[in-house]
DNA sequence: CGCTAAAGTTAGGCTTGTCGAACTTAGCAT
DNA sequence: ATGCTAAGTTCGACAAGCCTAACTTTAGCG
């Protein structure tokens, strides 16, 4: 019920956000894995999950991986919005590069007021995607959706637009930054040279990428793109 | 010694900052007054002062008003820098008005990284004064100094530049904002009409101010400004 | 299908920061 | 000079987060 902002601590917010990210990528993590992500020890995680459970933000039973409640998810989505708007702002207005922006925002996202966030949103022209191509939830929590395929599923000779780059690999971001392959860039997939490697034309340059790197790049094909779309969920 | 940033909590920072502000305006406050300022009860203040004392940031003896150590003052000045840079940024880049900016920055100043602060400083062109005309300390902690007199000491007929406006009165800021009397504006003092009131010409407008309001406005006289400069410290 | 190693939890302790209730001190006013 | 009141402190308690050490549960492997 509470439309009042119900005082969520920074740590609690960080937990909910992480749980949400895991949920959307269909992963699940136990206490010790979460512990690693937060840089704390496992018992701290158990304790926090218990408290989050008491507040109704997480469904938690001992020895089971935790799940967000609707309320918890709502808080998390609000945070995703903050996070992505702030990233966009830092990149566009303060010359941050897309591979250094995450850490900074990690701090800020818990502190920035609704008012400031709104001004930033306005200043940016209410963007719908962040610098990595991730969709920015609206104030109502709705996400703009787009149908994308991983670069690895683009047929040889196919042309597509880079639309989203998984931001969990700084290495990938740096590499793509160097060749200027930001969301919006057009690429053409060339004949594959050797196994595992994948060739691309970006502008007038030609580059090779490892398969497991290429899988982190999502593209919007220009037309009739893909052989076996049915199996996409599988991976 | 420690050039390492020595982990100061947000609350501790807020205390040091407040103590510094009191110090520079020659006031001193006891526990219960501090308590009111922080929205906390007196015992909490005593506890915090004790901890700040243990860390060597404050000289504190029971029943005496606390004093900053050099180390404590250094931390405070760093915060003043953050605070004023952030205020300037919000006003110049995010359309904040100078009377609403303080609250926002109160949160942010403890969270923003050195890196972000540096980018903001660059973006602003390394400003030396904030929107209220308060000097922004450099990275070395030095404050640009300027000789100013309160508007009340400007002689009748005298012309001067508004240079600093005490930002502790939102009311004053709102009033001055309406007439556009920001730092940099030229004003002329007219003959005083009645006791306590003070007449000004700002642009082609003429306004009256109460004396205790006018005392919060600091100006740089254009020439041969003032009758009895000797007593300035007294008030 | 039971055993064991890994994963997870409980117990107990520490720090920061908060509070209310009860006590002490300072300093003014007679 | 003394005594009273307001300001300040101490005490004990609590919540959030974190830790280590010791325990329990799960689940995979033989």
XYZ file of C-alpha atoms (C1' of nucleotides) in Angstrom:
530
model
C 0.000 0.000 0.000
C 2.395 2.638 1.291
C 2.761 5.283 -1.350
C 5.003 7.002 1.151
C 8.623 6.317 0.381
C 9.295 3.593 2.903
C 12.859 4.340 3.938
C 15.056 1.767 2.283
C 18.693 1.765 3.326
C 21.404 1.905 0.694
C 22.469 -1.652 1.413
C 18.943 -2.932 1.210
C 18.483 -1.118 -2.080
C 21.642 -2.653 -3.422
C 20.381 -6.131 -2.522
C 17.031 -5.593 -4.194
C 18.702 -4.231 -7.290
C 21.038 -7.190 -7.541
C 18.235 -9.655 -6.963
C 16.302 -7.945 -9.730
C 19.188 -8.111 -12.145
C 19.628 -11.797 -11.431
C 15.932 -12.382 -11.931
C 15.860 -10.664 -15.317
C 18.791 -12.693 -16.552
C 17.247 -15.905 -15.257
C 20.023 -16.619 -12.848
C 19.757 -17.377 -9.208
C 22.351 -16.978 -6.540
C 22.688 -18.268 -3.018
C 24.056 -16.487 -0.018
C 27.723 -17.030 -0.642
C 27.484 -15.914 -4.232
C 25.624 -12.808 -3.197
C 28.221 -12.340 -0.509
C 30.935 -12.217 -3.125
C 29.033 -9.684 -5.190
C 28.629 -7.351 -2.241
C 32.046 -7.889 -0.785
C 30.668 -9.188 2.512
C 30.637 -12.565 4.220
C 27.843 -15.084 3.902
C 26.255 -14.577 7.342
C 25.722 -10.917 6.553
C 23.723 -11.938 3.534
C 21.560 -14.296 5.537
C 20.887 -11.504 7.992
C 19.985 -9.020 5.319
C 17.713 -11.472 3.520
C 15.895 -12.092 6.782
C 15.353 -8.359 7.271
C 14.267 -7.871 3.657
C 11.849 -10.733 4.169
C 10.390 -9.153 7.303
C 9.783 -5.944 5.375
C 7.996 -7.845 2.651
C 10.411 -7.066 -0.141
C 11.745 -10.562 -0.564
C 10.247 -14.033 -0.147
C 12.829 -15.903 1.785
C 12.954 -19.376 3.263
C 16.075 -20.777 4.803
C 18.314 -22.691 2.426
C 16.300 -21.527 -0.583
C 17.375 -18.878 -3.040
C 15.451 -15.655 -2.315
C 12.799 -14.172 -4.588
C 11.606 -10.602 -4.930
C 8.045 -9.764 -3.985
C 6.116 -7.371 -6.224
C 6.851 -4.601 -3.761
C 10.534 -5.447 -3.770
C 10.587 -5.519 -7.523
C 8.922 -2.126 -7.664
C 11.681 -0.662 -5.533
C 14.292 -2.328 -7.688
C 12.835 -1.020 -10.929
C 12.808 2.476 -9.491
C 16.485 2.003 -8.797
C 17.175 0.749 -12.268
C 15.601 3.931 -13.547
C 17.813 6.055 -11.313
C 20.862 4.088 -12.249
C 20.384 4.318 -15.976
C 19.386 7.952 -15.999
C 22.432 8.825 -13.948
C 24.699 6.828 -16.229
C 23.282 8.596 -19.230
C 23.754 11.954 -17.569
C 27.347 11.354 -16.590
C 28.210 10.180 -20.065
C 26.437 12.987 -21.892
C 27.191 15.906 -19.621
C 30.289 15.054 -17.690
C 32.413 13.229 -20.189
C 32.350 9.870 -18.478
C 33.116 6.927 -20.706
C 30.639 4.086 -20.640
C 33.062 1.747 -18.983
C 33.780 3.915 -15.941
C 30.316 5.202 -15.266
C 28.939 2.225 -13.381
C 31.019 2.545 -10.228
C 30.265 6.198 -9.838
C 26.553 5.698 -10.179
C 26.583 2.864 -7.667
C 27.136 5.476 -4.966
C 24.901 8.171 -6.331
C 21.801 6.159 -7.087
C 20.901 5.860 -3.417
C 21.306 9.532 -2.671
C 19.812 11.499 -5.529
C 16.372 12.965 -4.811
C 13.333 12.525 -7.009
C 13.514 16.202 -7.806
C 17.069 16.055 -9.063
C 16.331 12.919 -11.017
C 13.427 14.645 -12.715
C 15.619 17.588 -13.704
C 18.194 15.243 -15.116
C 15.508 13.373 -17.029
C 14.290 16.644 -18.524
C 17.791 17.824 -19.351
C 18.421 14.581 -21.193
C 15.142 14.850 -23.073
C 13.572 11.845 -21.319
C 15.798 9.269 -22.960
C 14.494 5.731 -23.341
C 17.839 3.992 -23.469
C 21.072 4.422 -21.551
C 24.552 4.552 -23.113
C 24.772 0.743 -23.193
C 21.406 0.491 -24.900
C 19.632 -0.733 -21.783
C 16.057 0.480 -21.546
C 15.257 3.109 -18.921
C 12.047 2.387 -16.971
C 9.521 5.213 -16.889
C 8.219 6.747 -13.673
C 5.449 4.166 -13.869
C 8.023 1.389 -13.917
C 7.301 0.268 -17.466
C 10.236 -0.704 -19.621
C 10.398 0.111 -23.303
C 10.787 -3.238 -25.036
C 12.667 -4.064 -28.156
C 13.289 -7.324 -29.940
C 16.968 -7.925 -30.227
C 19.159 -10.856 -31.116
C 22.686 -11.534 -30.015
C 25.285 -10.760 -32.648
C 26.153 -14.457 -32.798
C 22.735 -15.175 -34.316
C 23.070 -12.657 -37.092
C 23.460 -14.523 -40.374
C 26.647 -14.132 -42.358
C 26.391 -11.187 -44.696
C 23.606 -9.764 -42.526
C 23.498 -6.091 -41.648
C 22.291 -4.849 -38.297
C 22.382 -2.035 -35.794
C 24.214 -2.422 -32.507
C 21.486 -1.808 -29.932
C 22.610 -3.066 -26.575
C 25.923 -4.043 -25.077
C 26.055 -6.106 -21.935
C 27.763 -3.841 -19.441
C 29.044 -6.520 -17.113
C 32.285 -6.859 -19.023
C 34.442 -3.767 -18.810
C 36.768 -5.366 -21.288
C 34.075 -5.564 -23.931
C 33.092 -1.962 -23.334
C 36.655 -0.809 -23.735
C 37.139 -2.763 -26.951
C 33.907 -1.535 -28.471
C 34.641 1.976 -27.328
C 37.922 1.915 -29.208
C 36.274 0.991 -32.473
C 33.370 3.327 -31.781
C 30.732 0.617 -31.851
C 28.195 2.340 -29.614
C 24.470 1.638 -29.817
C 23.199 3.064 -33.078
C 26.221 1.937 -35.067
C 25.613 -0.206 -38.141
C 27.605 -3.395 -38.577
C 27.799 -6.132 -41.159
C 28.698 -9.682 -40.335
C 31.264 -11.152 -42.681
C 32.097 -14.726 -43.471
C 33.437 -16.450 -40.407
C 37.137 -17.134 -40.718
C 37.928 -19.726 -38.114
C 35.996 -21.440 -35.360
C 34.931 -19.322 -32.426
C 35.917 -16.126 -34.196
C 33.425 -13.852 -35.850
C 34.201 -11.124 -38.397
C 32.494 -7.768 -38.575
C 32.620 -4.691 -40.683
C 32.156 -1.479 -38.712
C 32.310 1.621 -40.883
C 35.264 0.873 -43.127
C 37.070 -1.121 -40.501
C 37.036 -4.878 -40.188
C 37.364 -6.589 -36.809
C 37.353 -10.032 -35.272
C 35.589 -10.958 -32.055
C 35.578 -14.070 -29.921
C 32.256 -15.839 -29.777
C 31.710 -15.416 -26.074
C 32.353 -11.705 -26.438
C 30.087 -11.377 -29.431
C 27.282 -13.014 -27.511
C 27.196 -9.963 -25.224
C 26.353 -7.666 -28.121
C 22.707 -7.373 -29.080
C 21.655 -6.102 -32.462
C 18.531 -5.156 -34.408
C 18.825 -6.826 -37.836
C 17.927 -4.702 -40.828
C 15.797 -7.395 -42.445
C 15.096 -11.153 -42.612
C 17.802 -11.759 -40.132
C 18.118 -15.129 -38.602
C 18.061 -18.814 -39.202
C 16.656 -20.462 -36.081
C 15.015 -17.916 -33.892
C 13.080 -20.539 -31.970
C 15.985 -21.593 -29.812
C 16.886 -18.129 -28.545
C 15.706 -18.683 -24.983
C 17.872 -21.753 -24.679
C 21.084 -19.835 -24.098
C 49.553 12.616 8.490
C 47.174 10.321 6.659
C 46.884 11.474 3.102
C 44.653 8.458 2.722
C 41.029 9.475 2.922
C 40.262 8.461 6.481
C 36.723 7.158 6.153
C 34.440 9.782 7.645
C 30.794 8.845 7.980
C 28.148 11.138 6.540
C 26.928 12.103 9.986
C 30.413 12.851 11.211
C 31.001 14.955 8.119
C 27.812 16.863 8.759
C 28.929 17.631 12.306
C 32.321 18.862 11.223
C 30.788 21.020 8.542
C 28.362 22.593 10.960
C 31.058 23.175 13.547
C 33.120 24.857 10.856
C 30.299 27.111 9.787
C 29.691 28.141 13.375
C 33.372 28.809 13.828
C 33.615 31.066 10.776
C 30.634 33.093 11.898
C 32.002 33.393 15.417
C 29.147 31.570 17.021
C 29.273 28.657 19.345
C 26.635 26.130 20.070
C 26.184 23.553 22.805
C 24.821 20.083 22.531
C 21.141 20.907 22.579
C 21.486 23.597 19.979
C 23.448 21.259 17.762
C 20.811 18.651 18.445
C 18.155 20.950 17.026
C 20.226 21.632 13.928
C 20.644 17.947 13.201
C 17.142 16.940 14.140
C 18.434 14.654 16.828
C 18.284 14.519 20.624
C 20.985 15.895 22.887
C 22.473 12.577 24.021
C 23.187 11.686 20.425
C 25.208 14.843 20.082
C 27.232 14.126 23.189
C 27.976 10.676 21.843
C 29.020 11.946 18.464
C 31.229 14.663 19.948
C 32.964 12.049 22.050
C 33.652 9.913 18.978
C 34.816 12.899 16.943
C 37.103 13.741 19.837
C 38.578 10.235 19.917
C 39.357 10.487 16.207
C 41.122 13.775 16.761
C 38.794 15.913 14.690
C 37.328 17.867 17.559
C 38.680 19.069 20.906
C 35.972 18.189 23.312
C 35.675 18.461 27.085
C 32.469 17.732 28.881
C 30.220 20.726 29.405
C 32.349 22.900 27.114
C 31.441 23.866 23.575
C 33.459 21.757 21.122
C 36.228 23.092 18.894
C 37.576 21.782 15.617
C 41.140 20.539 15.441
C 43.211 21.435 12.392
C 42.537 17.989 11.013
C 38.818 18.408 11.601
C 38.861 21.777 9.941
C 40.665 20.335 6.944
C 37.914 17.786 6.466
C 35.299 20.490 6.855
C 36.891 22.748 4.277
C 37.008 19.887 1.833
C 33.300 19.513 2.384
C 32.677 23.191 1.907
C 34.374 22.851 -1.451
C 32.181 19.949 -2.412
C 29.106 21.695 -1.198
C 29.694 24.917 -3.073
C 30.786 23.270 -6.285
C 27.698 21.111 -6.249
C 25.456 24.087 -5.583
C 27.015 25.941 -8.464
C 26.572 22.956 -10.724
C 22.933 22.420 -9.888
C 22.165 26.081 -10.435
C 24.063 26.395 -13.687
C 23.321 23.063 -15.309
C 20.120 21.797 -13.793
C 18.038 24.909 -13.363
C 17.953 24.872 -9.606
C 17.176 28.188 -7.981
C 19.598 29.383 -5.339
C 17.075 28.984 -2.563
C 16.305 25.313 -3.170
C 19.762 24.060 -3.886
C 21.018 23.687 -0.347
C 18.841 20.752 0.725
C 19.672 18.760 -2.346
C 23.377 19.211 -1.917
C 23.202 18.255 1.747
C 22.626 14.669 0.592
C 24.971 14.641 -2.330
C 28.035 16.172 -0.747
C 28.842 13.012 1.182
C 28.484 10.707 -1.781
C 30.101 12.350 -4.768
C 33.540 10.965 -5.644
C 36.637 13.088 -6.136
C 36.579 12.129 -9.766
C 33.068 13.388 -10.329
C 33.802 16.527 -8.371
C 36.793 17.214 -10.575
C 34.720 16.801 -13.723
C 32.137 19.176 -12.362
C 34.835 21.668 -11.448
C 36.193 21.515 -14.986
C 32.745 21.767 -16.559
C 32.100 24.897 -14.510
C 35.448 26.387 -15.474
C 36.885 26.178 -11.957
C 34.647 28.811 -10.460
C 35.849 30.751 -7.419
C 32.462 31.704 -6.071
C 29.197 29.863 -5.718
C 25.763 31.259 -6.654
C 25.458 33.037 -3.304
C 28.856 34.622 -3.721
C 30.495 32.367 -1.160
C 34.094 31.559 -2.016
C 34.875 28.009 -3.134
C 37.989 26.556 -1.486
C 40.599 25.176 -3.859
C 41.846 21.583 -3.718
C 44.546 22.902 -1.406
C 41.896 24.234 0.949
C 42.690 27.897 0.366
C 39.797 30.295 0.145
C 39.789 33.202 -2.264
C 39.377 36.253 -0.061
C 37.600 39.470 -0.835
C 36.957 42.558 1.247
C 33.270 43.128 1.528
C 31.041 45.275 3.692
C 27.462 44.643 4.679
C 24.975 46.685 2.728
C 24.013 48.504 5.917
C 27.444 50.135 6.007
C 27.264 51.481 2.500
C 26.892 55.250 2.676
C 23.774 56.906 1.340
C 24.193 57.681 -2.331
C 26.939 55.051 -2.537
C 27.128 52.624 -5.425
C 28.249 49.022 -4.994
C 28.162 45.523 -6.386
C 26.232 42.795 -4.630
C 28.901 40.176 -3.932
C 27.633 37.763 -1.345
C 24.266 36.899 0.099
C 23.982 35.028 3.347
C 22.258 31.819 2.387
C 20.837 30.965 5.779
C 17.657 32.860 5.108
C 15.572 31.311 2.370
C 13.289 34.290 2.610
C 16.059 36.689 1.686
C 17.090 34.522 -1.223
C 13.565 34.423 -2.554
C 13.145 38.182 -2.277
C 16.448 38.926 -3.946
C 15.775 36.326 -6.591
C 12.534 38.101 -7.497
C 14.277 41.406 -8.077
C 17.196 39.704 -9.762
C 19.784 40.936 -7.271
C 22.289 38.134 -7.722
C 25.992 38.570 -7.069
C 27.379 40.840 -9.754
C 24.380 43.167 -9.748
C 25.049 46.881 -9.186
C 23.003 48.722 -6.603
C 22.825 52.269 -5.309
C 21.798 53.120 -1.795
C 19.268 55.909 -1.624
C 18.376 58.207 1.240
C 16.921 56.257 4.105
C 13.226 56.898 4.470
C 12.323 55.805 7.931
C 14.121 54.046 10.742
C 15.142 50.468 10.169
C 14.280 50.639 6.488
C 16.837 51.064 3.769
C 16.208 52.134 0.176
C 17.995 50.757 -2.849
C 18.024 51.267 -6.541
C 18.496 48.064 -8.523
C 18.463 48.605 -12.244
C 15.573 50.998 -12.676
C 13.650 49.582 -9.773
C 13.593 50.991 -6.258
C 13.131 48.748 -3.268
C 12.998 48.912 0.523
C 14.662 46.419 2.824
C 14.544 45.898 6.573
C 17.827 46.528 8.288
C 18.265 42.990 9.612
C 17.695 41.656 6.124
C 20.060 44.157 4.541
C 22.772 43.129 6.957
C 22.866 39.726 5.263
C 23.837 41.252 1.935
C 27.515 41.943 1.377
C 28.703 44.383 -1.240
C 31.870 45.658 -2.851
C 31.660 49.458 -2.904
C 32.695 51.128 -6.137
C 34.823 53.775 -4.375
C 35.411 55.634 -1.084
C 32.721 53.642 0.469
C 32.244 53.789 4.129
C 32.240 55.958 7.174
C 33.414 53.875 10.084
C 35.079 50.729 8.879
C 36.830 50.188 12.180
C 33.806 48.773 13.926
C 33.031 46.132 11.362
C 33.991 43.191 13.540
C 31.696 44.347 16.329
C 28.532 43.051 14.731
C 21.000 -44.768 -0.837
C 23.974 -43.120 2.386
C 28.052 -40.049 3.188
C 30.577 -36.063 2.892
C 31.937 -31.535 1.224
C 30.111 -27.285 0.179
C 26.655 -24.075 1.026
C 23.933 -21.880 4.340
C 22.538 -20.635 9.035
C 22.843 -19.599 13.940
C 25.081 -17.644 17.835
C 27.563 -14.187 19.855
C 30.178 -9.901 19.444
C 31.493 -5.251 17.616
C 30.530 -0.385 15.889
C 27.749 3.492 14.687
C 24.042 6.064 15.607
C 19.786 6.682 17.722
C 16.580 7.174 21.874
C 14.321 8.068 26.904
C 15.072 8.431 31.708
C 17.775 9.739 35.277
C 21.530 12.202 36.963
C 25.155 16.172 37.202
C 26.905 20.719 36.362
C 27.048 25.614 35.378
C 25.782 29.913 35.956
C 22.351 33.371 36.950
C 19.387 35.639 40.274
C 18.365 36.754 44.399
C 26.757 32.718 48.985
C 23.481 29.685 47.655
C 20.189 27.545 45.452
C 17.409 26.627 41.333
C 16.751 25.808 36.426
C 18.249 24.813 32.075
C 21.834 22.715 29.630
C 24.614 18.776 29.338
C 25.907 13.994 30.418
C 25.555 9.117 31.616
C 23.212 4.866 31.438
C 20.963 1.167 29.353
C 18.551 -0.292 25.279
C 17.729 -0.922 20.442
C 18.350 -1.491 15.243
C 21.247 -2.029 11.229
C 25.215 -4.025 9.400
C 29.151 -6.295 9.706
C 32.339 -10.123 11.472
C 34.203 -15.141 13.117
C 33.398 -19.612 14.811
C 30.557 -23.336 15.151
C 26.662 -25.610 13.713
C 23.098 -27.716 10.157
C 21.270 -28.767 5.740
C 21.542 -29.885 0.965
C 22.801 -32.286 -2.826
C 25.931 -34.756 -5.571
C 28.858 -38.775 -5.941
C 30.150 -43.182 -5.381
